[in-house]
C-alpha cells in the first residue's frame, strides 16, 4: 500500500510517499481503509523533531531515534476493511472516524488500531473529509474546556480562535452556554464570528487586554512556536478565572468525547472547518502550509 514515511526528522521535504507492507489486524484491532486524514499541528511537531528538551529523549525513544518508525498521521476517516477475532463493536464496511495519537500511521491507504481506541462510527451526513476535520481539534478543545467549569453566560476568550483547536473551542464553549470572544488575525474575523463568537478581536490591530474585560476562562490555543505574546499572568481574568494553554500537560482524550462530537455534528451544532484539501501525493505542500501556523481550522488529505 502507499504510505507517507519520514526519512528523518526535519522540514516537510523529509516526507516521502512509499510502497510499504499493508498491516493486518491483531485480535483486538480494526483495520481501516483510509479515505481521508488531516495534517495536524502535532504531526508537524513530530516530523520536525523540535520538541522541548524535557520531552526530547522520551519522544525519540517512543517514536524513533533517528526518524519516526511508523508512517505519520493521527487522524483518520474511512471504512472498516477487516477486524480481529476478538472485535465485536465493528464489522467490515462500517464507516468510521478516529484519532490514534500515539499509534500514528494514518498517512496511508490502511491502518490498524485498537477497537477500544478513539474510533467511532462516522457522523451521518458528513463526508469523509469533513469527518477527518473533527477529532483532533474537537477532542483537544473538549479536554481543555473541561479543565474549567463552563456554564451559562460565563465569559470565555479563545486566543487562536481560527485554528483547529480554536474553531472547535469557540463552537463547543458556545454549546455549553458561554459567551465567547475569539481572537485571531484580520483574515479570519468573519469565520470566527460565523462559528458563534459574540465578539471577535483582531490581534494585529488591538491588544484584547487593553479593553479591560475580564474572562472566566482564557484558552490559549496558539501553538507555542507561533506565540508572540505571553498571556499567563497578564490579567484579563475574573477573580476565579482560569488561564489554560494548549501547550500545558498531556491531554487525556476519551471515547465519550468523540461520541459527543458525533452527536453535536449530527445535530448541526459543530461544523468541521476545512481550509485546504490535498491529495496524499502532495503531503509536503500540506505540511509546509500547516507549518505557517495560520491555517483556518483543518488541512485535510484525501487518500484515494
Ligand atoms: N499539550 C499537549 O500535549 C498537546 C497535545 C496535542 C496538541 N497540542 C497543541 O495544540 C495546539 C493545536 O494548535 P492548532 O492545531 O489549533 O493550531 P493551528 O490550527 O495552526 O492554529 C493556529 C492559531 O494560532 C493563531 N496564531 C498564529 N500566529 C499567531 C500570533 N503570532 N499571535 C496570535 N495568534 C496567532 C492563528 O490565527 P491567525 O491565522 O488568524 O493568525 C490560529 O488561530 C498545538 O500547539 C499543539 O502543540 C498540545
mmCIF file of C-alpha atoms and ligand atoms in Angstrom, residues 41-42 45 101 136 140 144 159-166 184-185 188 203 221-224 226 228 246-251 293-295 297, ligand 1:
data_model
loop_
_atom_site.group_PDB
_atom_site.id
_atom_site.type_symbol
_atom_site.label_atom_id
_atom_site.label_comp_id
_atom_site.label_asym_id
_atom_site.label_seq_id
_atom_site.Cartn_x
_atom_site.Cartn_y
_atom_site.Cartn_z
ATOM 1 C CA UNK A 41 -0.005 20.747 14.245
ATOM 2 C CA UNK A 42 1.089 17.730 16.274
ATOM 3 C CA UNK A 45 5.902 18.829 15.602
ATOM 4 C CA UNK A 101 -2.421 9.913 18.854
ATOM 5 C CA UNK A 136 -8.113 16.484 16.615
ATOM 6 C CA UNK A 140 -8.391 18.681 22.379
ATOM 7 C CA UNK A 144 -9.157 21.893 27.734
ATOM 8 C CA UNK A 159 -6.895 33.090 21.749
ATOM 9 C CA UNK A 160 -6.069 31.459 18.411
ATOM 10 C CA UNK A 161 -9.772 31.055 17.602
ATOM 11 C CA UNK A 162 -9.283 30.282 13.902
ATOM 12 C CA UNK A 163 -7.091 27.158 14.188
ATOM 13 C CA UNK A 164 -8.088 23.512 14.572
ATOM 14 C CA UNK A 165 -8.467 23.713 18.351
ATOM 15 C CA UNK A 166 -9.757 27.293 18.250
ATOM 16 C CA UNK A 184 -7.465 35.934 15.524
ATOM 17 C CA UNK A 185 -5.990 37.922 12.620
ATOM 18 C CA UNK A 188 -10.312 35.188 9.998
ATOM 19 C CA UNK A 203 -4.808 40.740 17.451
ATOM 20 C CA UNK A 221 -4.820 27.866 21.586
ATOM 21 C CA UNK A 222 -1.868 29.424 19.753
ATOM 22 C CA UNK A 223 0.872 26.814 19.166
ATOM 23 C CA UNK A 224 3.888 27.702 21.259
ATOM 24 C CA UNK A 226 3.939 30.786 16.788
ATOM 25 C CA UNK A 228 4.421 36.122 20.221
ATOM 26 C CA UNK A 246 -2.915 24.030 24.879
ATOM 27 C CA UNK A 247 0.822 23.563 25.427
ATOM 28 C CA UNK A 248 0.374 22.522 29.052
ATOM 29 C CA UNK A 249 0.227 18.947 30.268
ATOM 30 C CA UNK A 250 -0.663 15.855 28.302
ATOM 31 C CA UNK A 251 -4.340 15.866 27.302
ATOM 32 C CA UNK A 293 0.655 28.493 11.880
ATOM 33 C CA UNK A 294 -2.128 30.274 10.007
ATOM 34 C CA UNK A 295 -4.381 27.526 8.721
ATOM 35 C CA UNK A 297 -9.396 25.092 11.046
HETATM 36 N N1 LIG B 1 -0.072 19.669 25.430
HETATM 37 C C1 LIG B 1 -0.048 18.641 24.586
HETATM 38 O O1 LIG B 1 0.414 17.535 24.871
HETATM 39 C C2 LIG B 1 -0.662 18.821 23.243
HETATM 40 C C3 LIG B 1 -1.203 17.741 22.537
HETATM 41 C C4 LIG B 1 -1.756 17.964 21.292
HETATM 42 C C5 LIG B 1 -1.723 19.251 20.759
HETATM 43 N N2 LIG B 1 -1.187 20.255 21.476
HETATM 44 C C6 LIG B 1 -1.078 21.590 20.937
HETATM 45 O O2 LIG B 1 -2.308 22.050 20.493
HETATM 46 C C7 LIG B 1 -2.047 23.067 19.527
HETATM 47 C C8 LIG B 1 -3.016 22.902 18.404
HETATM 48 O O3 LIG B 1 -2.940 24.005 17.586
HETATM 49 P P1 LIG B 1 -3.863 24.109 16.290
HETATM 50 O O4 LIG B 1 -3.742 22.851 15.530
HETATM 51 O O5 LIG B 1 -5.205 24.551 16.676
HETATM 52 O O6 LIG B 1 -3.060 25.270 15.530
HETATM 53 P P2 LIG B 1 -3.417 25.921 14.136
HETATM 54 O O7 LIG B 1 -4.574 25.258 13.540
HETATM 55 O O8 LIG B 1 -2.143 26.041 13.382
HETATM 56 O O9 LIG B 1 -3.904 27.402 14.559
HETATM 57 C C9 LIG B 1 -3.035 28.351 14.992
HETATM 58 C C10 LIG B 1 -3.809 29.515 15.583
HETATM 59 O O10 LIG B 1 -2.858 30.426 16.122
HETATM 60 C C11 LIG B 1 -3.129 31.738 15.613
HETATM 61 N N3 LIG B 1 -1.857 32.453 15.531
HETATM 62 C C12 LIG B 1 -0.771 32.167 14.769
HETATM 63 N N4 LIG B 1 0.205 33.053 14.996
HETATM 64 C C13 LIG B 1 -0.265 33.915 15.939
HETATM 65 C C14 LIG B 1 0.273 35.053 16.597
HETATM 66 N N5 LIG B 1 1.511 35.490 16.347
HETATM 67 N N6 LIG B 1 -0.494 35.686 17.538
HETATM 68 C C15 LIG B 1 -1.744 35.251 17.802
HETATM 69 N N7 LIG B 1 -2.322 34.208 17.205
HETATM 70 C C16 LIG B 1 -1.583 33.528 16.286
HETATM 71 C C17 LIG B 1 -3.775 31.515 14.284
HETATM 72 O O11 LIG B 1 -4.596 32.635 13.962
HETATM 73 P P3 LIG B 1 -4.347 33.546 12.637
HETATM 74 O O12 LIG B 1 -4.067 32.607 11.494
HETATM 75 O O13 LIG B 1 -5.621 34.312 12.499
HETATM 76 O O14 LIG B 1 -3.137 34.363 12.967
HETATM 77 C C18 LIG B 1 -4.633 30.279 14.566
HETATM 78 O O15 LIG B 1 -5.853 30.657 15.157
HETATM 79 C C19 LIG B 1 -0.612 22.915 19.084
HETATM 80 O O16 LIG B 1 0.164 23.924 19.669
HETATM 81 C C20 LIG B 1 -0.215 21.595 19.694
HETATM 82 O O17 LIG B 1 1.152 21.560 20.054
HETATM 83 C C21 LIG B 1 -0.659 20.081 22.697
#
